[in-house]
Short mmCIF file of C-alpha atoms and ligand atoms in Angstrom, two decimals:
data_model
loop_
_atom_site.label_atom_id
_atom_site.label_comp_id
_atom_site.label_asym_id
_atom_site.label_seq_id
_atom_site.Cartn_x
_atom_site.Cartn_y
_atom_site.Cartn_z
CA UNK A 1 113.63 126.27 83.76
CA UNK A 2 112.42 125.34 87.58
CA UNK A 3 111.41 121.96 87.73
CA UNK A 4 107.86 121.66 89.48
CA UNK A 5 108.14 119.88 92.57
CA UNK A 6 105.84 117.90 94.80
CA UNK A 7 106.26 115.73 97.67
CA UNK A 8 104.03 112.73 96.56
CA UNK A 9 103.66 112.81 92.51
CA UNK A 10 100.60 109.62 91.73
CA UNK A 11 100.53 108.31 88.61
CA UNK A 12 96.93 107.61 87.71
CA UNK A 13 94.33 109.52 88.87
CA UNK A 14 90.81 107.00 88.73
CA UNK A 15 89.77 105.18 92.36
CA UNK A 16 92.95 104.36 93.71
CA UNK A 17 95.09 107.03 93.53
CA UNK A 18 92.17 109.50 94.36
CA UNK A 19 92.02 107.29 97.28
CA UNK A 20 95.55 107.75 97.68
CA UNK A 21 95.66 111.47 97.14
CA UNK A 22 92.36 111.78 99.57
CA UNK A 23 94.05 110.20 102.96
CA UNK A 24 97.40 111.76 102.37
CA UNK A 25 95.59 115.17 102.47
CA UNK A 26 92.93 113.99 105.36
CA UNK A 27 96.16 112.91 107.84
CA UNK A 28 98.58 115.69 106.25
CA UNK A 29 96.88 118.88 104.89
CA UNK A 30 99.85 120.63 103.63
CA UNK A 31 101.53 118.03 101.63
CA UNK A 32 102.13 118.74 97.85
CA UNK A 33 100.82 116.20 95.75
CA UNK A 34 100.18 115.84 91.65
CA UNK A 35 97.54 113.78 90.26
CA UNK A 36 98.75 112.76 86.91
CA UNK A 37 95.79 111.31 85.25
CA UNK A 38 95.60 111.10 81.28
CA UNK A 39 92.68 110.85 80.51
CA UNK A 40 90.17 112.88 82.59
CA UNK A 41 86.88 111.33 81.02
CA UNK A 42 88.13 107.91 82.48
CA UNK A 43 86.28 106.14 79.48
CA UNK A 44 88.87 103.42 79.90
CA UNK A 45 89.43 103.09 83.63
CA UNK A 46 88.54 100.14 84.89
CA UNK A 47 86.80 102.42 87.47
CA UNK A 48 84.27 103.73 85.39
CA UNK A 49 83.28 100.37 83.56
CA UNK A 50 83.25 98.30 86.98
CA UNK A 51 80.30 96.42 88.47
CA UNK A 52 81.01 97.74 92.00
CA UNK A 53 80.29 95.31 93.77
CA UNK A 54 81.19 94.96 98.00
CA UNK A 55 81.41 92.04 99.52
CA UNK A 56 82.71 90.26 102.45
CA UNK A 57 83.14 87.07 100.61
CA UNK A 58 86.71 86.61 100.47
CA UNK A 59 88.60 83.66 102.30
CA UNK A 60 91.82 85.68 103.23
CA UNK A 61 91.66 87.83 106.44
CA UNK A 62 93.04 90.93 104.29
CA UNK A 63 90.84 91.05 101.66
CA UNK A 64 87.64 90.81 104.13
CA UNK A 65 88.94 93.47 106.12
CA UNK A 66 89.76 95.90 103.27
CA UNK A 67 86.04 95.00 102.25
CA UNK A 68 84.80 95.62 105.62
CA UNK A 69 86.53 99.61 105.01
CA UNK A 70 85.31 100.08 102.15
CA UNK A 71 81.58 99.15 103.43
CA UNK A 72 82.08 102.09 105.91
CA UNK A 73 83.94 104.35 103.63
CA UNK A 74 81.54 104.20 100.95
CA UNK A 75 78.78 103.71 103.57
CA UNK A 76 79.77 107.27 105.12
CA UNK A 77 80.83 108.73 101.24
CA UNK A 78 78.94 111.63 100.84
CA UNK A 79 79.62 113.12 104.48
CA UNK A 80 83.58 111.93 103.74
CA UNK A 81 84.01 113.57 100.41
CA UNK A 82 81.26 116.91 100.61
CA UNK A 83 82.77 119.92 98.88
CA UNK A 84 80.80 123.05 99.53
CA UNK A 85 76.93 121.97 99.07
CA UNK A 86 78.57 118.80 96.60
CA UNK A 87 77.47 115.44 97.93
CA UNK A 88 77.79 112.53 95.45
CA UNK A 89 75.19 110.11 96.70
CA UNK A 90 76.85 106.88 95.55
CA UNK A 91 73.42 104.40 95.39
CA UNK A 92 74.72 102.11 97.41
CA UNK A 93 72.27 99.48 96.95
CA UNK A 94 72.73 96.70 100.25
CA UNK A 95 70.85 93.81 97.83
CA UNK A 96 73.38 90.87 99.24
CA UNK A 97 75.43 88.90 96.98
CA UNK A 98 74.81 85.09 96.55
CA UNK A 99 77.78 82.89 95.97
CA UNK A 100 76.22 79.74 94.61
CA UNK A 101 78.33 76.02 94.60
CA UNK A 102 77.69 73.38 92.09
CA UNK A 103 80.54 71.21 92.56
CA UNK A 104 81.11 69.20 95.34
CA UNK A 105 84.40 70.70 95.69
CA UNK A 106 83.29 73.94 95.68
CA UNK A 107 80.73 73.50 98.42
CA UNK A 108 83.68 72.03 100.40
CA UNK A 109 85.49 75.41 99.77
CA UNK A 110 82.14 77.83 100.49
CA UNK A 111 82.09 75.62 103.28
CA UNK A 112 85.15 76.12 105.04
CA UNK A 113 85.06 79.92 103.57
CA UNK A 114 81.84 80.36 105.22
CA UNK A 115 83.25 79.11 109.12
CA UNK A 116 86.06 81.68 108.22
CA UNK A 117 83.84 84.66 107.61
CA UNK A 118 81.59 84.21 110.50
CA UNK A 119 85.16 84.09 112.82
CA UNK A 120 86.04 87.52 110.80
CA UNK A 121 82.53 88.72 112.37
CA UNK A 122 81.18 88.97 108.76
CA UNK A 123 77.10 89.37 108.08
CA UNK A 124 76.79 85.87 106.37
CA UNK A 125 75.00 82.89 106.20
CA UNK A 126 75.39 79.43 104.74
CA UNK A 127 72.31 78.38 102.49
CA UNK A 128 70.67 75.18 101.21
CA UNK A 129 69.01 74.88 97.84
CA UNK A 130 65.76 75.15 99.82
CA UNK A 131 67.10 78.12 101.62
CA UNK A 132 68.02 79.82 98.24
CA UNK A 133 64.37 79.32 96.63
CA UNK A 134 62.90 80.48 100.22
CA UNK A 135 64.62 83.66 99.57
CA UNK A 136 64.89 83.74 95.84
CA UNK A 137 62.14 82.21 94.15
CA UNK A 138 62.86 83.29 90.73
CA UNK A 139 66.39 81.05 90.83
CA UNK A 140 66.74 77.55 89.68
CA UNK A 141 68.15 76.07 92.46
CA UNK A 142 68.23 72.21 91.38
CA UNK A 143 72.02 72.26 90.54
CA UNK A 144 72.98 74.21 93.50
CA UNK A 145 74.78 72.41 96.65
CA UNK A 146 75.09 75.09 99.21
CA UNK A 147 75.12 79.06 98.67
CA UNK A 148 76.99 82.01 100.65
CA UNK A 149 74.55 84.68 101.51
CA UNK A 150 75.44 88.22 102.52
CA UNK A 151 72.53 90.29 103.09
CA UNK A 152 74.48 93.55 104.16
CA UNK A 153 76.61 93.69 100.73
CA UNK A 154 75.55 95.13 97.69
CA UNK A 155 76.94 98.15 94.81
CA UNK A 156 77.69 101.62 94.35
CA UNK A 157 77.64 103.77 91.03
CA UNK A 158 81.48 103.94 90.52
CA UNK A 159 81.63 106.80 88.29
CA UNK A 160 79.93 108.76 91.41
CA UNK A 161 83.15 107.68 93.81
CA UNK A 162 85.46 108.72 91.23
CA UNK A 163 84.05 111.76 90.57
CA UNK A 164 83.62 112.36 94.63
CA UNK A 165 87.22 111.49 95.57
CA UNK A 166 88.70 113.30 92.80
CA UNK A 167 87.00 116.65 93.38
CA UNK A 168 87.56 116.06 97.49
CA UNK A 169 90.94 115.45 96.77
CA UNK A 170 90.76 118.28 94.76
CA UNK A 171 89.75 120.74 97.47
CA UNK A 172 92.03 119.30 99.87
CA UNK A 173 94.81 120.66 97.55
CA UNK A 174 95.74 118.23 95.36
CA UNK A 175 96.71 119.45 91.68
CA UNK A 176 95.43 116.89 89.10
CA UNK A 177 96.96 116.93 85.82
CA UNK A 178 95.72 115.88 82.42
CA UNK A 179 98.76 114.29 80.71
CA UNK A 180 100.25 110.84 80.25
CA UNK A 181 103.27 109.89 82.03
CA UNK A 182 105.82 108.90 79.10
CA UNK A 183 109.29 107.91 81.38
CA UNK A 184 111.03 108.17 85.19
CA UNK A 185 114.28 108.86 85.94
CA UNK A 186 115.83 106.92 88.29
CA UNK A 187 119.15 107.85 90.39
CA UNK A 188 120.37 104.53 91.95
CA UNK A 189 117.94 103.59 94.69
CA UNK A 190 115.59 106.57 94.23
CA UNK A 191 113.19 107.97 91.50
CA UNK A 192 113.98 110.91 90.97
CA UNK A 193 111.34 112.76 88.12
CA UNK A 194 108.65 112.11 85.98
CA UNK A 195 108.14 113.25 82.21
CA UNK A 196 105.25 113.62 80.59
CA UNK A 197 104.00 113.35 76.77
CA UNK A 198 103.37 117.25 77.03
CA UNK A 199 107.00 117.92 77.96
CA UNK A 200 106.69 118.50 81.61
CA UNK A 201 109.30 117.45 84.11
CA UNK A 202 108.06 117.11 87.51
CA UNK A 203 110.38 116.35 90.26
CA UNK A 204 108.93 114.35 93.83
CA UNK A 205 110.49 112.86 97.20
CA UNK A 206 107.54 109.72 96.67
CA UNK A 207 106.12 108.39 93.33
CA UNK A 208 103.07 106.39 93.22
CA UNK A 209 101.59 103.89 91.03
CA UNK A 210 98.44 104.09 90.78
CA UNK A 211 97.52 103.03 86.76
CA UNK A 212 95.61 99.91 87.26
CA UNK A 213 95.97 97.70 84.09
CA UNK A 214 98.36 100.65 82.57
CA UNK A 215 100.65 100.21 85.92
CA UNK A 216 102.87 97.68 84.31
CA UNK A 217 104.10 99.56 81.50
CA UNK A 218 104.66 102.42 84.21
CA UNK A 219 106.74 99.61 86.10
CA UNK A 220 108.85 99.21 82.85
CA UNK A 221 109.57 102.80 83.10
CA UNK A 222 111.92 102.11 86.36
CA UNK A 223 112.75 98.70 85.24
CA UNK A 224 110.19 96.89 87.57
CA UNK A 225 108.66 93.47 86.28
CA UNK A 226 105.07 92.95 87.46
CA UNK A 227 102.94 90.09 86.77
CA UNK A 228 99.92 91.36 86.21
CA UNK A 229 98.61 92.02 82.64
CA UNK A 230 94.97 93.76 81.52
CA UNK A 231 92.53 90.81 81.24
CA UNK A 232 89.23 92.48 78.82
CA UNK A 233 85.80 91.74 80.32
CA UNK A 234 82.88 92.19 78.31
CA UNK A 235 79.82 93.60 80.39
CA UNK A 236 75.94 93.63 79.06
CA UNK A 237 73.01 95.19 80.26
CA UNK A 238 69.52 93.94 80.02
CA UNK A 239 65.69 94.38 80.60
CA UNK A 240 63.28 92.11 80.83
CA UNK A 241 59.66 92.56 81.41
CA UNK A 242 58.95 90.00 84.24
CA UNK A 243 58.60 91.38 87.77
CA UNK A 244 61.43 89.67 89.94
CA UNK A 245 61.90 89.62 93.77
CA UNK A 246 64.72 92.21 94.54
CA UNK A 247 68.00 90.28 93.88
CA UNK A 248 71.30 89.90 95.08
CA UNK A 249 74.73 89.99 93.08
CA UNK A 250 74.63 86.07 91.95
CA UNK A 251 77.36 84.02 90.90
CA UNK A 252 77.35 80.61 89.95
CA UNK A 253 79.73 77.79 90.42
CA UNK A 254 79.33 77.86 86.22
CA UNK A 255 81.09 81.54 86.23
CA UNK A 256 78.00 83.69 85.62
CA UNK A 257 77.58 86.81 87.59
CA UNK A 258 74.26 88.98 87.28
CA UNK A 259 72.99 92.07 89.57
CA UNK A 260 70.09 94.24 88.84
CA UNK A 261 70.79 97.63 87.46
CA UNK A 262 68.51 100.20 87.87
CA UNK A 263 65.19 99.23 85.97
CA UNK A 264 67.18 95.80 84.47
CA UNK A 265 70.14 94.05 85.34
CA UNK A 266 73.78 93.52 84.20
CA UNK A 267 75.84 90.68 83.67
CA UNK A 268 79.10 89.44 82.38
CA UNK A 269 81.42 85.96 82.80
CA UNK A 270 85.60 86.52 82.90
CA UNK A 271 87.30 84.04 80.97
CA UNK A 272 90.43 84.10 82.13
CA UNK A 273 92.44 82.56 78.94
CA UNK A 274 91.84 86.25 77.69
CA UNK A 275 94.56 87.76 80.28
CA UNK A 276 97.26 89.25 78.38
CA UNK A 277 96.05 92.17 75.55
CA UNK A 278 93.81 95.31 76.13
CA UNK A 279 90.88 94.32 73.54
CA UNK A 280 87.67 96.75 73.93
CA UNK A 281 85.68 95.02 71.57
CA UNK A 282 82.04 94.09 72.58
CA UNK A 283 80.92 91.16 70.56
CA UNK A 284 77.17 91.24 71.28
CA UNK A 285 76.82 87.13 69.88
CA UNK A 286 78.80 86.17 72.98
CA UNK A 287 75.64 87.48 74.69
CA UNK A 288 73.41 85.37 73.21
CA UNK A 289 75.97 82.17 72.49
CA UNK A 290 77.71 81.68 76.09
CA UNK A 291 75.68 84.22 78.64
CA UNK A 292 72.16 84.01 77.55
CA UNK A 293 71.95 80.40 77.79
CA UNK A 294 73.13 80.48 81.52
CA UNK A 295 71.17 83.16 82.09
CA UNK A 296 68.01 81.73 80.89
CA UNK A 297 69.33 78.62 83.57
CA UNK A 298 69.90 79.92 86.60
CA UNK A 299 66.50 82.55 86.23
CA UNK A 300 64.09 80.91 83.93
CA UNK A 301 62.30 84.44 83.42
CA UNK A 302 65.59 85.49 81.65
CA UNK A 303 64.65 83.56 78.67
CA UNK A 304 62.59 86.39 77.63
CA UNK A 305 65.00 90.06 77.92
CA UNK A 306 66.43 92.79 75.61
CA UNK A 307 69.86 93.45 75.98
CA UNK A 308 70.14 97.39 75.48
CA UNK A 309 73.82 98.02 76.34
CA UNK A 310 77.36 96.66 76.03
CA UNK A 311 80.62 97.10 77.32
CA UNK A 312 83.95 96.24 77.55
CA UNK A 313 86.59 96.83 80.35
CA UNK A 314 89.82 95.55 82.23
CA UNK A 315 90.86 93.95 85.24
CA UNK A 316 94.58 94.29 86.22
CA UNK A 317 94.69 90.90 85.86
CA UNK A 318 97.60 89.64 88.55
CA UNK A 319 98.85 86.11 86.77
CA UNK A 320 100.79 85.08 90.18
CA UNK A 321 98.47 84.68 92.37
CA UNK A 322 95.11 86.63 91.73
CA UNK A 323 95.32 89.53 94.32
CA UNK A 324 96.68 93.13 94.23
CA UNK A 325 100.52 93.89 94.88
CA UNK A 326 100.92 97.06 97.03
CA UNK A 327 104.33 98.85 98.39
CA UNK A 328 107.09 98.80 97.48
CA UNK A 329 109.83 97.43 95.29
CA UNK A 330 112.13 96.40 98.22
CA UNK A 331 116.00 96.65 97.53
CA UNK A 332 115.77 98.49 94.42
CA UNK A 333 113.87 101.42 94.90
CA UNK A 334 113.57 103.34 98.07
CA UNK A 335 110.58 106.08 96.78
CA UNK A 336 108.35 104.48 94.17
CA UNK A 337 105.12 102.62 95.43
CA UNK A 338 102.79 100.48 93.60
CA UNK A 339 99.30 99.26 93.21
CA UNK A 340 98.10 97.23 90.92
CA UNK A 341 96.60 93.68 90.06
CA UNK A 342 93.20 94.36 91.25
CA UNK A 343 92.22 91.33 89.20
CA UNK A 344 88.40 92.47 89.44
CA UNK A 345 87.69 93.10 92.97
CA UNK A 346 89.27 96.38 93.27
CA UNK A 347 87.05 98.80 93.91
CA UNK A 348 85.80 97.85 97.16
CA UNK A 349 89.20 97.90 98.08
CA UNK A 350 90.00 101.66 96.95
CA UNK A 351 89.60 102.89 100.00
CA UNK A 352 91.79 100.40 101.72
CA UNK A 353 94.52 100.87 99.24
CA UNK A 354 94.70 104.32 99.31
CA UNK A 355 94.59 104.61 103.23
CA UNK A 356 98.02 101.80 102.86
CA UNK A 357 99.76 103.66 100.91
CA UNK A 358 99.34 107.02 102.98
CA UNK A 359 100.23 104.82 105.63
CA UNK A 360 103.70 103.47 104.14
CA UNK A 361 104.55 107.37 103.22
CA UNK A 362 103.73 109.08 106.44
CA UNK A 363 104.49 106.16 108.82
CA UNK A 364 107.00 103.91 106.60
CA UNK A 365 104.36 101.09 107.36
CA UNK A 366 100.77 99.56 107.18
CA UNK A 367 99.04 100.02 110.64
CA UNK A 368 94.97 99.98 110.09
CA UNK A 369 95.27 97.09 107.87
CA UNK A 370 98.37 94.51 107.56
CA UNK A 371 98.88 94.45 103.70
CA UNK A 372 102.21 93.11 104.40
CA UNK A 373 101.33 89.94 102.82
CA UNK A 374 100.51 91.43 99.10
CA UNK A 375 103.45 93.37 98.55
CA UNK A 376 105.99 92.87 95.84
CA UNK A 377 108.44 90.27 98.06
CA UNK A 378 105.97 87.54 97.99
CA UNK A 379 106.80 87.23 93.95
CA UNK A 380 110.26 87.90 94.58
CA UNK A 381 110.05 84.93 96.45
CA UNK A 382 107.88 83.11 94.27
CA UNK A 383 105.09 82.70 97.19
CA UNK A 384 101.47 82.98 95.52
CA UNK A 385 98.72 84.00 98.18
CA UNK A 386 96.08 83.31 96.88
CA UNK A 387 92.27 83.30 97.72
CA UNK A 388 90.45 79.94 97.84
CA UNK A 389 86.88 79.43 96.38
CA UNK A 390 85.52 82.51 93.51
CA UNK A 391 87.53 84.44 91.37
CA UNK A 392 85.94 87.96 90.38
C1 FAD B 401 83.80 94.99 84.02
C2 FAD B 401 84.43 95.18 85.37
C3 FAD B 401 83.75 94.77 86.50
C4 FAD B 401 84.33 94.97 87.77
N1 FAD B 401 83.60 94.62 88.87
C5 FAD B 401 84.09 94.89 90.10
C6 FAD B 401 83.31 94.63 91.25
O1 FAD B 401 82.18 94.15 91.17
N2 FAD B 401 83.84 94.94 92.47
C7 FAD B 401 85.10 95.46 92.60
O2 FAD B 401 85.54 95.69 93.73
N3 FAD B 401 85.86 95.71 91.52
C8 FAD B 401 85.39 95.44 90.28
N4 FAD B 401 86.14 95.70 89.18
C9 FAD B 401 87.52 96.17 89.36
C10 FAD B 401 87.59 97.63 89.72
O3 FAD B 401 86.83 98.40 88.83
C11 FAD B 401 89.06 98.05 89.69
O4 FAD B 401 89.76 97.23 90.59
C12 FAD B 401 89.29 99.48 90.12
O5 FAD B 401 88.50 100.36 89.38
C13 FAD B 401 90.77 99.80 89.93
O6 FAD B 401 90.98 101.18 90.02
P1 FAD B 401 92.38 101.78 89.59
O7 FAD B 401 92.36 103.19 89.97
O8 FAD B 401 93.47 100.91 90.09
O9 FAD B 401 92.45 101.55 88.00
P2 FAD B 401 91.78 102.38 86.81
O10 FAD B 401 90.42 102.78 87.15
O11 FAD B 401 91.95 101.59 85.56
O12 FAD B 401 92.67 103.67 86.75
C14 FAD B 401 93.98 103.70 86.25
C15 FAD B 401 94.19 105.09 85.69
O13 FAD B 401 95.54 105.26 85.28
C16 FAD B 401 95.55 106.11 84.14
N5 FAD B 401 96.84 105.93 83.46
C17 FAD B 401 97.32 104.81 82.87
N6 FAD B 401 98.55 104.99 82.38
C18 FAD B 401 98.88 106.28 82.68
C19 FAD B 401 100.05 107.07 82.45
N7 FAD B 401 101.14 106.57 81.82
N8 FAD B 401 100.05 108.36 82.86
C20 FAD B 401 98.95 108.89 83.51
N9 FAD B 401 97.83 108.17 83.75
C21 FAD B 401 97.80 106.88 83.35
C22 FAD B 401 94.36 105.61 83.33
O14 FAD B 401 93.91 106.56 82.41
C23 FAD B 401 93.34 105.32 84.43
O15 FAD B 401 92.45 106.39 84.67
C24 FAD B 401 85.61 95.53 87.89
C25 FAD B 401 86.30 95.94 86.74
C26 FAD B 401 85.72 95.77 85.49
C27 FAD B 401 86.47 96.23 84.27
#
């Protein structure tokens, strides 16, 4: 039997490699490529369960600028990904986020963060606890040192970007296919096929790796360690019936985040001790023991609300160092790219990631965007990069 054959084969088919598949087809219409996606409801994909939240908070120059494209690119979405008389209108809602410090050490950090966002010609502004009530009356502000402000940043409904990349991608001439990716075959320095749980055996000159928290056990595959491992996140939703001035994504120096969601709000807190297992229980008492309680803290009209939804999802948690690992595996294997270890702030870089990786097939480098820094070699050499200040 003729093996199918493709020039680009991605493995995972949610925000990033949609992303992926969309800018190889933008710069190179005729290119062959295969979404292999397993699950085509994506009621596990971190992409569907995520908060989406953009910011510009970040303290390393590659993260802000792959936050800066994906402000334009999901600014611009429904004019970028239009299929026929299909626009996804993606909500983006440009309510700010608020980092707020409580430690002294912290505020050092916001700080020093803040001087390095305003050089990266971010929209930002350093805030007293005065400033924060000025603006947000409905926060207690009596714990909090200093705050990061950006006005411009906000969320995006991240089921509508998957849905609008995939069916752009789609159109463009990408085939997407609904099966699970069970092994690769390797030939010395080059992957050579994919095989699937339904029995196909797809042959490519690149393959991509694209499966989030999945994407080590695809690694595994070609013998590839990665350190990244799923890390669960349970996510609630809530009403309440008091009337509160429009708010911005908040976290606290404490861990709790909180943004309103249409009519009520959502909120969650990552414990990071829970990095290692996929676990998709929701265990509604750690509402009310460990986020309620901080809740009813930092927004005193929180003490009265009615949680009406629950959730649990997964960061691709990276151990090393807290940032993604995009590229490829350098002195092993000439074809096979990766992306993975979002570790909860990778949506707003989907567009980024999948513009890199376009860029390391077509060109053999990263031009746009210098993600030269997060590829595998930095835990080859055992050299973390890591962010300073607020973990997602
Ligand atoms: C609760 C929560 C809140 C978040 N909040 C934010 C936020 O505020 N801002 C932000 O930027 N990011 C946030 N994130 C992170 C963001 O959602 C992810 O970084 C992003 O969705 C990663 O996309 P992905 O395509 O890499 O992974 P995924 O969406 O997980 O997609 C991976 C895909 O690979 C498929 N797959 C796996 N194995 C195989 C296989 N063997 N064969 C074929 N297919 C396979 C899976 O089915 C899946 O669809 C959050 C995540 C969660 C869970």
């Amino acid at each position: 039997m003729e093996r199918e054959h493709y020039d680009v084969i991605i493995i995972g088919g949610a925000l990033w490699g949609g992303s992926t598949a969309f800018h190889l087809l933008t710069r190179e219409p005729n290119l062959r490529i295969c979404v292999i996606e397993k699950d085509a409801s994506y009621k596990q994909s971190s992409s569907s369960l995520s908060v989406a939240g953009i910011r510009v908070l970040f303290s390393q120059p590659e993260n802000v600028l792959m936050s800066m494209y994906g402000h334009e690119f999901y600014g611009d979405f429904g004019r970028l990904t239009q299929v026929d008389d299909t626009i996804e209108a993606l909500h983006f809602v440009h309510q700010g986020y608020l980092f707020a410090a409580n430690t002294p050490e912290q505020a050092r950090e916001m700080e020093e963060n803040y001087r390095f966002q305003l050089g990266m010609g971010c929209e930002v502004l350093l805030l007293d606890a005065k400033g924060v009530s000025e603006r947000f009356p409905s926060l207690h502000t009596d714990d909090i040192l200093c705050a990061a402000h950006s006005p411009n940043d906000g969320w995006i409904d991240p089921y509508g970007a998957l849905m609008g990349l995939r069916r752009k991608a789609k159109s463009l001439g990408a085939t997407y296919i609904e099966d699970e990716v069970a092994a690769i075959e390797r030939r010395g320095a080059r992957v050579e096929s994919v095989t699937t749980t339904g029995g196909r055996t797809l042959t490519a000159d690149w393959v991509v790796n694209t499966c989030g928290a999945w994407a080590p056990s695809v690694c595994a595959m070609v013998g590839m360690k990665v350190p990244v491992v799923p890390l669960p996140r349970m996510q609630f939703y809530f009403e309440t019936q008091a009337k509160l001035e429009p708010l911005p994504l908040t976290r606290d120096g404490v861990g709790l985040g909180f943004r309103p969601e249409g009519v009520g709000y959502t909120s969650g807190i990552t414990n990071h001790a829970a990095a290692g297992e996929f676990c998709w229980d929701v265990h509604y008492e750690h509402f009310d023991n460990v986020i309620w309680p901080k809740l009813a803290t930092r927004v005193p009209a929180f003490e009265a609300l009615k949680v009406k939804n629950g959730w649990a999802g997964h960061y691709a948690q990276n151990i090393f160092d807290g940032n993604m690992i995009i590229g490829p595996w350098t002195g092993e294997l000439e074809n096979f790219l990766i992306a993975t270890g979002d570790s909860g702030h990778g949506l707003q870089h989907a567009p980024a990631v999948g513009r890199g990786l376009a860029e390391l097939i077509l060109d053999g480098r990263f031009s746009a965007i210098d993600l030269t820094a997060f590829t595998y070699k930095r835990v080859q050499e055992n050299k973390p990069y890591a962010e300073r200040g607020f973990r997602a």
